[in-house]
XYZ file of C-alpha atoms in Angstrom:
769
model
C 76.969 -5.533 26.203
C 80.320 -5.825 24.480
C 80.283 -6.306 20.735
C 81.256 -9.680 19.240
C 84.695 -9.992 17.653
C 83.192 -10.682 14.220
C 81.128 -7.686 13.048
C 79.452 -9.948 10.497
C 77.790 -11.948 13.258
C 74.289 -10.719 13.832
C 73.430 -10.427 17.542
C 71.931 -13.488 19.163
C 68.860 -13.358 21.399
C 69.954 -12.088 24.762
C 69.514 -9.532 27.501
C 68.381 -6.139 26.318
C 68.882 -3.851 29.316
C 67.772 -0.783 27.383
C 64.257 -2.217 26.952
C 61.676 -1.771 29.683
C 60.778 -4.757 31.824
C 57.335 -6.224 31.202
C 55.024 -8.593 33.058
C 51.960 -10.046 31.370
C 50.610 -13.276 32.905
C 50.911 -16.204 30.506
C 47.663 -17.958 29.588
C 48.661 -19.956 26.509
C 49.466 -23.667 26.173
C 52.977 -24.835 26.992
C 55.143 -25.616 23.944
C 53.031 -25.344 20.750
C 53.416 -22.290 18.547
C 55.203 -20.316 21.235
C 57.983 -22.887 21.228
C 57.992 -23.075 17.418
C 58.372 -19.296 17.117
C 61.125 -19.291 19.721
C 63.052 -22.030 17.914
C 62.727 -20.248 14.553
C 63.987 -17.004 16.071
C 66.939 -18.777 17.705
C 67.929 -20.629 14.523
C 67.800 -17.419 12.491
C 69.665 -15.299 15.026
C 72.394 -17.905 15.427
C 72.698 -18.401 11.672
C 71.852 -22.077 12.045
C 68.989 -22.406 9.557
C 70.828 -25.295 7.863
C 73.013 -26.812 10.578
C 70.321 -26.413 13.230
C 67.628 -28.559 11.561
C 70.292 -31.078 10.576
C 71.330 -31.379 14.226
C 67.711 -31.577 15.322
C 67.181 -34.604 13.081
C 70.138 -36.361 14.739
C 69.336 -35.483 18.335
C 68.080 -38.270 20.638
C 68.203 -40.917 17.902
C 69.154 -44.321 19.165
C 72.884 -45.015 18.685
C 73.106 -42.997 15.439
C 72.903 -39.462 16.815
C 73.938 -37.447 19.833
C 72.158 -37.235 23.130
C 70.632 -33.868 23.941
C 73.077 -32.034 26.213
C 70.149 -30.550 28.118
C 67.877 -32.515 30.431
C 67.934 -36.202 31.370
C 64.401 -37.087 30.285
C 64.467 -40.546 28.609
C 64.227 -41.019 24.872
C 60.885 -41.962 23.367
C 60.330 -45.734 23.258
C 57.997 -45.715 20.253
C 60.435 -44.597 17.550
C 59.486 -40.918 17.521
C 61.696 -39.102 14.992
C 61.283 -35.645 16.535
C 61.945 -36.447 20.201
C 63.168 -32.913 20.834
C 62.165 -29.739 22.636
C 62.622 -25.994 22.465
C 65.220 -25.824 25.220
C 67.215 -28.732 23.822
C 67.432 -26.905 20.499
C 68.542 -23.726 22.277
C 71.240 -25.679 24.068
C 72.500 -27.385 20.919
C 72.609 -24.218 18.804
C 74.292 -22.365 21.678
C 77.053 -24.983 21.447
C 77.117 -24.872 17.630
C 77.722 -21.116 17.436
C 80.140 -19.888 14.744
C 81.755 -17.426 17.131
C 85.203 -18.286 18.496
C 87.254 -17.251 21.506
C 90.940 -17.653 20.711
C 94.258 -16.126 21.654
C 93.435 -12.825 19.933
C 90.392 -12.390 22.143
C 92.328 -12.996 25.343
C 95.157 -10.722 24.201
C 92.630 -7.925 23.711
C 90.765 -8.340 27.014
C 92.231 -8.611 30.492
C 90.600 -10.710 33.186
C 89.782 -7.521 35.104
C 87.936 -6.177 32.078
C 86.096 -9.412 31.403
C 85.057 -9.569 35.045
C 82.894 -6.513 34.388
C 81.013 -8.178 31.542
C 77.645 -9.808 32.029
C 77.492 -13.589 32.156
C 75.469 -13.596 28.953
C 78.128 -11.505 27.193
C 80.886 -13.877 28.328
C 79.245 -17.007 26.942
C 78.026 -15.157 23.856
C 81.617 -14.652 22.675
C 81.590 -18.220 21.374
C 83.533 -21.457 21.594
C 86.939 -21.738 23.217
C 89.544 -22.892 20.702
C 92.836 -23.707 22.459
C 94.249 -24.238 25.970
C 95.026 -21.036 27.854
C 97.025 -20.274 30.994
C 96.619 -17.248 33.236
C 99.538 -14.806 33.293
C 99.442 -12.816 36.548
C 102.010 -10.337 35.244
C 99.663 -9.109 32.524
C 96.272 -10.201 33.930
C 95.592 -11.923 30.615
C 95.159 -15.521 29.559
C 97.835 -16.665 27.110
C 98.143 -19.745 24.871
C 99.783 -22.862 26.265
C 100.418 -26.193 24.564
C 98.469 -29.230 25.675
C 101.706 -30.876 26.821
C 102.697 -27.901 28.951
C 99.170 -27.619 30.362
C 99.167 -31.282 31.374
C 102.677 -30.908 32.822
C 101.499 -27.972 34.953
C 98.572 -29.984 36.298
C 100.697 -33.087 36.855
C 103.549 -31.262 38.551
C 101.190 -29.380 40.871
C 99.368 -32.571 41.880
C 102.619 -34.499 42.429
C 103.972 -31.760 44.681
C 100.983 -31.845 47.050
C 101.868 -33.129 50.517
C 98.458 -34.809 50.707
C 96.229 -35.897 47.782
C 93.207 -34.637 49.742
C 94.447 -31.119 49.027
C 92.964 -31.523 45.542
C 89.281 -31.675 44.571
C 87.781 -32.902 41.304
C 84.354 -31.444 40.490
C 81.957 -32.858 37.889
C 78.988 -31.267 36.180
C 76.224 -33.412 34.711
C 77.382 -33.029 31.103
C 80.328 -35.451 31.435
C 79.781 -38.771 29.612
C 80.096 -42.132 31.344
C 83.481 -43.082 29.900
C 85.077 -39.773 30.875
C 83.380 -39.982 34.268
C 84.883 -43.398 34.925
C 88.388 -42.230 33.966
C 88.007 -39.063 36.064
C 87.117 -40.885 39.274
C 89.809 -43.476 38.537
C 92.419 -40.713 38.279
C 91.302 -39.133 41.553
C 91.281 -42.428 43.426
C 94.604 -43.552 42.001
C 95.987 -40.228 43.216
C 94.576 -41.133 46.629
C 91.483 -39.016 47.236
C 87.694 -39.334 47.244
C 87.283 -35.552 46.929
C 84.773 -35.866 44.092
C 82.156 -33.136 44.555
C 79.498 -32.936 41.874
C 76.406 -31.029 40.862
C 74.222 -33.731 42.429
C 75.471 -32.507 45.815
C 73.476 -29.357 45.075
C 70.337 -30.860 43.508
C 69.289 -34.495 44.080
C 71.560 -35.677 46.893
C 68.502 -35.843 49.150
C 66.699 -38.091 46.670
C 69.549 -40.564 46.439
C 70.018 -40.806 50.190
C 66.299 -41.149 50.859
C 65.745 -43.858 48.258
C 68.830 -45.698 49.482
C 67.511 -45.662 53.054
C 63.977 -46.655 52.080
C 64.554 -49.074 49.208
C 68.269 -49.901 49.113
C 68.766 -48.104 45.778
C 69.659 -44.487 45.113
C 67.539 -44.237 41.965
C 63.921 -44.256 40.923
C 62.391 -47.577 39.931
C 60.123 -46.628 37.017
C 60.759 -46.260 33.291
C 58.932 -44.448 30.520
C 56.701 -47.455 29.837
C 55.472 -47.187 33.415
C 54.516 -43.562 32.735
C 52.535 -44.858 29.751
C 50.651 -47.369 31.908
C 49.982 -45.538 35.178
C 46.547 -44.474 36.397
C 47.728 -41.468 38.417
C 50.728 -39.155 38.175
C 51.721 -36.894 41.053
C 54.218 -34.265 39.830
C 55.925 -32.462 42.714
C 58.239 -29.454 42.626
C 58.825 -29.704 38.863
C 58.700 -26.939 36.257
C 58.427 -29.483 33.449
C 57.797 -27.116 30.539
C 61.216 -25.538 31.066
C 63.315 -28.146 32.868
C 62.085 -31.389 31.246
C 59.978 -30.230 28.289
C 59.679 -33.661 26.688
C 57.655 -34.684 29.731
C 54.812 -32.697 28.164
C 54.329 -35.511 25.650
C 53.925 -38.030 28.466
C 51.497 -35.752 30.314
C 49.351 -35.176 27.226
C 49.246 -38.898 26.468
C 48.336 -39.650 30.092
C 45.444 -37.203 29.944
C 44.150 -38.662 26.666
C 44.002 -42.166 28.139
C 42.142 -40.943 31.236
C 44.924 -40.907 33.835
C 44.707 -38.467 36.721
C 47.520 -35.867 36.812
C 48.130 -33.929 40.015
C 50.651 -31.067 39.981
C 51.998 -30.000 43.364
C 54.000 -26.775 43.324
C 53.816 -23.365 45.037
C 53.596 -21.866 41.524
C 51.164 -23.153 38.916
C 53.640 -23.558 36.076
C 52.736 -23.721 32.390
C 53.176 -27.500 32.244
C 50.446 -27.829 34.855
C 47.767 -26.358 32.605
C 47.692 -27.461 28.946
C 50.005 -28.061 26.022
C 50.229 -28.436 22.276
C 52.951 -30.986 21.574
C 54.896 -29.556 18.597
C 55.415 -32.894 16.845
C 51.653 -33.498 16.862
C 51.146 -31.737 13.557
C 47.343 -32.035 13.532
C 47.004 -30.370 16.940
C 49.467 -27.691 15.846
C 47.500 -26.993 12.686
C 44.210 -26.807 14.593
C 45.671 -24.921 17.579
C 44.226 -27.757 19.658
C 45.607 -27.974 23.170
C 45.488 -30.873 25.630
C 45.119 -30.535 29.360
C 48.133 -31.658 31.361
C 46.549 -31.607 34.806
C 43.398 -32.746 36.530
C 44.275 -31.119 39.873
C 46.674 -28.347 40.869
C 47.708 -27.913 44.488
C 49.842 -25.019 45.737
C 51.412 -25.905 49.072
C 53.580 -23.405 50.869
C 57.316 -23.695 50.226
C 58.465 -26.719 52.226
C 54.892 -27.919 52.791
C 55.103 -31.029 50.596
C 55.850 -33.395 53.458
C 52.756 -32.307 55.369
C 50.644 -32.812 52.235
C 52.043 -36.323 51.721
C 51.450 -37.239 55.337
C 47.928 -35.898 55.098
C 47.298 -38.079 52.048
C 48.678 -41.082 53.925
C 46.516 -40.253 56.952
C 43.427 -40.089 54.725
C 44.237 -43.480 53.152
C 44.745 -45.027 56.592
C 41.476 -43.565 57.839
C 39.663 -44.918 54.797
C 41.122 -48.359 55.502
C 39.064 -48.600 58.705
C 35.889 -48.919 56.601
C 37.459 -50.170 53.358
C 40.345 -52.599 53.904
C 41.156 -52.461 50.180
C 42.426 -48.888 50.647
C 45.672 -50.539 51.785
C 47.634 -53.358 50.167
C 48.117 -55.342 53.372
C 49.624 -58.321 51.598
C 52.341 -56.131 50.106
C 52.919 -54.311 53.399
C 53.222 -57.530 55.394
C 55.478 -59.323 52.894
C 57.751 -56.532 51.732
C 57.941 -53.687 54.275
C 59.204 -52.886 57.742
C 58.075 -50.160 60.145
C 54.442 -49.904 59.073
C 52.970 -49.979 62.587
C 55.159 -47.085 63.741
C 54.273 -45.054 60.678
C 50.535 -45.694 61.079
C 50.690 -44.533 64.698
C 52.555 -41.404 63.639
C 49.946 -40.534 60.991
C 47.060 -41.153 63.332
C 48.675 -38.946 65.988
C 49.194 -36.016 63.603
C 46.166 -33.668 63.831
C 44.528 -32.357 60.707
C 44.875 -28.724 61.752
C 48.651 -29.153 61.959
C 48.740 -30.776 58.517
C 46.743 -27.859 57.110
C 48.992 -25.304 58.819
C 52.251 -26.855 57.649
C 51.133 -27.658 54.116
C 49.340 -24.371 53.531
C 46.447 -26.379 52.053
C 42.945 -27.044 53.308
C 41.877 -30.451 54.513
C 39.522 -30.648 51.531
C 42.402 -30.114 49.104
C 44.500 -32.791 50.786
C 41.546 -35.189 50.688
C 41.072 -34.510 46.963
C 44.646 -35.648 46.310
C 44.222 -38.624 48.643
C 41.060 -39.704 46.834
C 42.838 -39.686 43.477
C 45.659 -41.728 44.955
C 43.313 -44.187 46.671
C 41.161 -44.708 43.567
C 44.135 -45.359 41.258
C 45.281 -48.932 40.881
C 48.758 -47.785 39.848
C 50.416 -44.510 40.852
C 53.716 -42.783 40.145
C 55.109 -39.929 42.214
C 57.644 -37.790 40.377
C 59.618 -34.920 41.870
C 62.496 -32.547 41.331
C 64.410 -29.842 43.209
C 61.280 -28.274 44.647
C 61.245 -31.290 46.965
C 64.939 -32.011 47.467
C 66.508 -28.590 48.145
C 65.171 -28.261 51.692
C 66.444 -28.998 55.169
C 64.029 -31.927 55.365
C 64.440 -33.054 51.735
C 65.458 -36.598 52.696
C 62.454 -36.974 54.989
C 60.113 -35.669 52.279
C 61.362 -38.118 49.655
C 61.049 -40.920 52.203
C 57.471 -39.738 52.810
C 56.850 -40.161 49.064
C 58.015 -43.755 49.397
C 55.831 -44.224 52.498
C 52.772 -43.184 50.510
C 53.643 -45.503 47.627
C 54.188 -48.457 49.952
C 50.723 -48.135 51.499
C 49.093 -49.340 48.290
C 51.874 -51.526 46.946
C 52.917 -49.033 44.277
C 56.299 -50.601 43.751
C 57.629 -53.495 41.706
C 54.801 -53.519 39.192
C 54.006 -51.816 35.913
C 52.850 -48.230 36.113
C 53.903 -47.617 39.705
C 56.807 -46.322 41.745
C 59.048 -43.338 42.587
C 60.386 -41.275 39.672
C 62.864 -38.451 40.424
C 63.374 -36.032 37.533
C 67.103 -35.443 37.125
C 68.157 -32.124 35.651
C 71.349 -32.415 33.631
C 71.734 -34.967 30.861
C 74.136 -37.353 32.610
C 74.089 -36.348 36.258
C 72.732 -39.789 37.194
C 75.391 -41.496 35.072
C 78.101 -39.539 36.862
C 77.091 -41.076 40.183
C 76.641 -44.553 38.683
C 80.142 -44.451 37.192
C 81.898 -43.474 40.386
C 81.542 -39.750 41.086
C 80.721 -40.182 44.745
C 82.587 -38.669 47.675
C 81.110 -41.404 49.892
C 81.714 -44.614 47.901
C 80.682 -47.895 49.462
C 83.085 -50.749 50.034
C 81.491 -52.999 47.429
C 82.117 -50.419 44.688
C 85.695 -49.817 45.816
C 86.532 -53.515 45.891
C 85.234 -54.008 42.344
C 87.189 -50.949 41.181
C 90.366 -52.223 42.816
C 90.047 -55.627 41.150
C 89.194 -54.239 37.715
C 91.846 -51.516 37.645
C 94.653 -52.904 39.787
C 94.681 -50.009 42.258
C 94.035 -49.550 45.954
C 91.412 -46.826 46.193
C 91.249 -44.711 49.362
C 88.529 -45.652 51.828
C 88.130 -42.402 53.737
C 85.182 -40.324 52.598
C 85.977 -37.217 50.580
C 84.479 -33.745 50.344
C 81.171 -32.810 48.751
C 80.512 -29.459 47.078
C 79.876 -27.356 50.181
C 82.728 -28.974 52.095
C 85.060 -28.411 49.126
C 84.246 -24.700 49.062
C 84.879 -24.446 52.790
C 88.158 -26.379 52.454
C 89.352 -24.094 49.645
C 88.426 -21.065 51.722
C 90.512 -22.366 54.637
C 93.469 -23.343 52.470
C 93.031 -27.077 53.003
C 92.221 -27.678 49.297
C 94.643 -25.862 46.996
C 93.907 -27.478 43.613
C 90.445 -27.390 42.044
C 89.655 -29.160 38.765
C 86.238 -28.543 37.227
C 84.938 -30.833 34.485
C 82.310 -28.724 32.760
C 79.748 -26.426 34.261
C 80.184 -22.983 35.786
C 81.029 -23.787 39.387
C 81.566 -20.211 40.536
C 77.973 -19.276 39.676
C 76.252 -22.586 40.420
C 77.426 -22.761 44.031
C 75.817 -21.013 47.026
C 77.078 -17.906 48.845
C 78.599 -16.349 45.745
C 81.160 -13.994 47.388
C 82.353 -16.766 49.711
C 82.697 -19.191 46.790
C 84.627 -16.579 44.797
C 87.026 -16.077 47.717
C 87.452 -19.845 48.009
C 88.386 -20.303 44.342
C 90.771 -17.354 44.453
C 92.517 -18.930 47.449
C 93.599 -21.945 45.393
C 97.102 -22.420 44.056
C 95.728 -23.857 40.797
C 92.268 -23.938 39.228
C 91.592 -25.942 36.073
C 88.374 -25.522 34.109
C 87.472 -27.923 31.279
C 84.906 -26.048 29.215
C 83.382 -25.377 25.816
C 82.620 -21.651 26.283
C 83.901 -18.720 28.312
C 82.149 -18.272 31.651
C 82.495 -16.669 35.081
C 84.506 -19.563 36.513
C 87.418 -18.667 34.193
C 87.589 -15.209 35.736
C 87.271 -16.336 39.350
C 90.457 -18.361 39.450
C 93.390 -19.407 41.587
C 96.885 -17.940 41.617
C 97.552 -20.151 38.597
C 94.764 -21.095 36.227
C 94.131 -23.151 33.117
C 91.251 -23.146 30.633
C 91.180 -26.476 28.795
C 88.717 -26.460 25.862
C 86.905 -29.684 25.029
C 84.689 -31.094 22.330
C 80.962 -30.539 22.635
C 78.516 -33.426 22.559
C 77.398 -32.487 19.040
C 80.938 -32.794 17.664
C 82.822 -35.679 16.088
C 85.387 -37.382 18.312
C 88.133 -39.005 16.223
C 90.797 -41.080 17.983
C 93.389 -43.532 16.702
C 90.781 -46.304 16.657
C 88.387 -44.216 14.545
C 85.223 -42.230 15.391
C 84.241 -42.620 19.042
C 80.920 -42.564 20.836
C 80.239 -42.012 24.497
C 77.392 -43.199 26.674
C 74.981 -41.438 29.013
C 72.362 -42.543 31.539
C 68.974 -40.861 31.681
C 66.655 -40.224 34.625
C 65.183 -43.711 34.349
C 68.463 -45.696 34.282
C 68.586 -46.242 30.523
C 72.157 -46.218 29.158
C 72.673 -45.455 25.475
C 75.310 -44.172 23.078
C 75.818 -40.624 21.857
C 77.684 -39.977 18.596
C 78.689 -36.442 17.573
C 78.024 -35.261 14.015
C 79.637 -31.832 13.612
C 83.202 -30.955 12.743
C 84.893 -29.680 15.929
C 84.876 -25.931 16.537
C 88.676 -25.969 16.495
C 91.354 -28.502 15.499
C 92.975 -27.889 18.893
C 90.079 -29.255 20.948
C 90.438 -32.543 22.809
C 87.736 -34.856 24.048
C 87.018 -34.980 27.752
C 88.411 -38.534 28.065
C 91.617 -37.408 26.316
C 91.998 -34.389 28.615
C 91.521 -36.561 31.696
C 93.993 -39.126 30.409
C 96.537 -36.383 29.703
C 96.235 -34.958 33.222
C 96.348 -38.448 34.739
C 99.512 -39.502 32.928
C 101.233 -36.268 33.922
C 100.182 -36.614 37.559
C 100.830 -40.371 37.720
C 103.845 -40.975 35.460
C 104.471 -44.439 36.900
C 100.841 -45.558 36.765
C 100.145 -48.984 35.310
C 96.768 -47.729 34.087
C 96.902 -47.686 30.255
C 95.624 -44.126 29.899
C 96.805 -43.616 26.312
C 95.553 -47.064 25.232
C 92.116 -46.289 26.646
C 91.841 -43.118 24.552
C 92.627 -44.893 21.290
C 89.319 -46.768 21.499
C 86.593 -46.041 24.076
C 85.394 -49.650 23.821
C 88.438 -50.448 25.943
C 87.215 -48.107 28.663
C 83.796 -49.755 28.505
C 85.344 -53.223 28.842
C 86.967 -52.120 32.100
C 83.750 -50.465 33.249
C 81.952 -53.775 32.610
C 84.208 -55.399 35.202
C 84.122 -52.534 37.676
C 80.471 -51.409 37.698
C 77.544 -53.478 38.887
C 74.938 -53.660 36.118
C 77.373 -52.859 33.278
C 78.245 -56.446 32.403
C 78.645 -56.993 28.629
C 78.587 -53.211 28.314
C 79.822 -52.854 24.728
C 77.233 -55.207 23.293
C 74.271 -54.065 25.340
C 74.821 -50.339 24.833
C 74.557 -50.876 21.068
C 71.118 -52.467 21.327
C 68.140 -50.358 20.192
C 67.605 -47.751 22.933
C 70.599 -49.190 24.819
C 69.959 -51.040 28.077
C 68.433 -50.416 31.474
C 70.521 -50.838 34.597
C 68.858 -53.396 36.820
C 67.030 -51.892 39.800
C 66.729 -54.491 42.578
C 63.893 -52.605 44.298
C 61.857 -52.826 41.085
C 62.084 -56.599 41.524
C 61.173 -56.252 45.225
C 64.736 -56.995 46.299
C 65.649 -54.465 48.977
C 69.265 -53.922 49.980
C 68.316 -52.462 53.335
C 69.217 -53.719 56.839
C 65.837 -55.453 57.135
C 65.933 -56.654 53.502
C 62.524 -54.988 53.171
C 61.294 -51.589 52.069
C 61.575 -49.326 55.099
C 58.809 -47.021 56.266
C 60.176 -43.756 57.666
C 58.717 -42.237 60.819
C 60.276 -38.789 60.713
C 58.657 -35.942 62.647
C 56.834 -33.286 60.672
C 59.043 -30.158 60.354
C 57.800 -26.678 61.153
C 58.056 -24.797 57.837
C 55.772 -21.840 58.620
C 57.788 -18.613 58.279
C 58.055 -16.352 61.292
C 55.918 -13.195 61.204
C 57.333 -10.638 58.804
C 59.498 -13.161 56.952
C 59.037 -15.083 53.724
C 60.264 -18.456 52.481
C 62.074 -17.845 49.182
C 62.923 -20.471 46.579
C 65.361 -19.962 43.713
C 64.580 -21.347 40.257
C 65.493 -21.108 36.585
C 63.700 -19.058 33.980
C 62.379 -20.647 30.810
C 65.141 -19.027 28.727
C 67.908 -20.501 30.845
C 69.734 -23.791 31.312
C 71.477 -24.061 34.672
C 73.780 -21.013 34.790
C 73.557 -20.356 31.034
C 71.076 -17.554 30.408
C 69.869 -17.242 26.809
C 67.874 -14.043 27.366
C 66.235 -11.953 30.084
C 62.806 -13.338 29.160
C 60.747 -15.974 30.952
C 57.883 -16.602 28.547
C 55.872 -19.040 30.649
C 55.832 -16.681 33.630
C 55.025 -13.637 31.506
C 58.360 -11.867 32.074
C 60.248 -9.890 29.438
C 63.585 -8.054 29.819
C 64.021 -8.795 33.507
C 65.921 -11.231 35.733
C 66.556 -9.246 38.924
C 63.065 -9.773 40.304
C 61.145 -11.433 43.095
C 57.732 -13.062 42.632
C 55.471 -12.338 45.615
C 51.924 -12.919 46.754
C 49.879 -9.768 46.092
C 48.641 -9.639 49.700
C 52.201 -9.870 51.011
C 53.111 -6.964 48.725
C 50.205 -4.822 49.948
C 51.099 -5.605 53.550
C 54.577 -4.168 52.900
C 53.427 -1.196 50.841
C 54.984 -2.641 47.685
C 53.482 -2.189 44.223
C 54.231 -3.925 40.934
C 57.766 -3.170 39.669
C 58.718 -1.411 42.892
C 62.423 -1.896 43.650
C 62.913 -3.927 46.820
C 65.722 -5.113 49.043
C 65.815 -8.824 49.880
C 67.701 -9.864 53.010
C 68.304 -13.453 54.069
C 69.133 -14.616 57.560
C 71.396 -17.655 57.795
C 71.385 -20.376 60.422
C 74.303 -18.654 62.170
C 72.422 -15.339 62.312
C 74.445 -13.587 59.593
C 72.625 -11.724 56.851
C 73.065 -11.325 53.110
C 71.211 -8.982 50.813
C 70.488 -7.986 47.243
C 69.176 -4.539 46.405
C 66.927 -3.011 43.799
C 65.208 -6.185 42.627
C 61.761 -5.547 41.161
C 58.661 -6.988 42.837
C 56.204 -8.928 40.668
C 52.745 -9.937 41.983
C 52.236 -13.624 41.273
C 49.982 -16.558 42.062
C 52.033 -17.942 44.934
C 50.939 -18.810 48.505
C 51.130 -16.235 51.285
C 54.526 -15.918 52.991
C 56.275 -17.394 49.938
C 58.468 -15.801 47.285
C 60.601 -16.907 44.355
C 63.348 -15.577 42.098
C 66.055 -16.656 39.709
C 69.330 -18.390 40.260
C 72.240 -17.667 39.962
C 71.377 -14.049 40.793
C 69.900 -15.036 44.175
C 72.524 -17.647 45.103
C 74.225 -14.897 47.079
C 71.409 -15.168 49.644
C 72.221 -18.800 50.495
C 74.981 -18.828 53.119
C 77.653 -21.488 52.807
C 76.491 -22.861 56.166
C 72.857 -23.054 55.097
C 72.805 -26.663 53.987
C 70.615 -29.573 54.958
C 71.802 -31.649 57.900
C 70.157 -34.610 56.161
C 71.689 -34.322 52.671
C 74.329 -31.559 52.946
C 72.569 -29.813 50.038
C 72.429 -25.998 49.982
C 68.941 -24.802 50.902
C 68.333 -23.051 47.581
C 64.586 -23.652 47.691
C 63.981 -22.582 51.290
C 65.702 -19.330 52.257
C 64.402 -17.207 55.128
C 64.118 -13.634 53.870
C 62.609 -10.247 54.506
C 61.530 -8.045 51.615
C 61.266 -4.279 51.989
C 60.802 -1.374 49.612
C 64.151 -0.022 48.522
C 64.994 3.509 49.619
C 64.186 5.967 46.876
């Protein structure tokens, strides 16, 4: 690893390649003292023993602090003063680092040199401090003024012969006000090419819920979690990806709710926890169970499990009519008869084969569901990142509809969004397939004529860049080059562009995989103060459960040359649209003005400025929660999709990619994964011990992993280490972004267009010695 610029900086926690890899299965509670020790180590190593706790006390506080830039779990409704988690603190202190990446750094290191650094080493250099432009003559980035940077973007966009030759990508960190301006700029330019991270994670969820219920979001809120009788948690590694969910799980267990975890791996959150802000439990080392039943279906087997549960409920209804809510079904749903026939015609042996579970296990889950008056089904990428992800989410809705688990307290569908404002991005207009109602409201509110033709999603954007059809790529946050599938293909696509623009807080791989011309535009972080002509500004975000609230930065910016994301967007927009009647500069003086326009343009944002300043903000109305269904039948729609065949062919495995505990999206804090017992290792594959023996593979043996794409092409990684793990036969798992290379650009769902990151067909063999 390359040394930091400042020799006074002590090294932060990170990869230690000289240390031997270790695997010791984890048997301790999630969170608790393990999390407390981790946080203390991080604060000390990052020299944040004063600023860190100060930030912690301001994080997730209603309208007086900043929203955690990590996950989208909703804020506590009971006034909890420490509504925080280990990974949120890691994320905040990572942003608050004292290290800086300025012109001296770029003068000392060429892009070719930096390209050989690890991704951890790149981000560990610190915060970007001023706009930079790539100089192909020297292979270095050099300083550029904000005016000249905006002029370069504007001139390049104006010279395009077709606005669809540009694409505008969004990561989930972008606040609502910036999101609204970003999509407005793109549409005023004349394109709906608005790919986003949701195209790679929850696109299936949105499409399924829209088809079934007429809304692309879940219907429950945190109070429903506090009132439900049964929670079904599917494809979620909560302890790492939504750690504050542990509080809700512990509270549910204490009040006697049933908690069923459904995941090929039994993750730490599916066992027990010590919630760190419960000081008595911490002092007594007293843990609380977070599960009453764990089921481990094969990868892709969730739909068969859900259908088996529905079949069991329908069979029970023959002798016990109360097993179904017939009044709800008759009054509020369509397609029930077809779905009942489909369930009855599906044999139990096929459900067992496809799910990888026994009939007894499926019946156990069905009994819990049937006995609960109110049930919530919650899910994440373990459900959505499959070929049949849309059908599986619709099967979740089918199951809920059977017992009327919709439109009442403690019941309904609850997708767990990953990034802190990914749902808000879609709400505020980042959608390559906008509907006519949204576009008409936008036109009236903003005085434009938005394009009607659908734009490109993430996969289609990569393909268009590769073919030369998209020549300008603008990325608002994130690390697109590493987050996307088929890494070499994505790299080639970005390098084919005429101009790439990355709006970022820290150096990452996407700055090194660039077009012929390239800009790095550094922005404020969410923890930082945003001062405009109208005074200090706040931005808003939307959580997983449709609550919208304000976020107000507290720290002095890392550099006086940083601009806010809304200001950067406005600068690019004015340069690209010099004759625009949109008051870009006026908007930036006071973000309330942006919100006033959003109130006219966005359904559910009426009286935005007043409502967002209420305690906890406001919840966007969900018609389906009120049993109003914007579907063709004006009812909730049962789906009757065929059951997919997800059983791997002989000799092959189904592999799912995932994050480690010490990771947030593509940002890797260290090579450890505490909850899975891993230390000093990321290039690994978790395998069933019997599958390893069958292939003559022992623990820590180097292996080659080869994927076969839909078109028959293969991709491979070499020398990964095999780890025996509690995972079903014919299944395997490993970390992204290292394994993204195995997902071909053409391996995306025909239902959602999502890359199949959780369901790759692979072979694993011992590496040649």
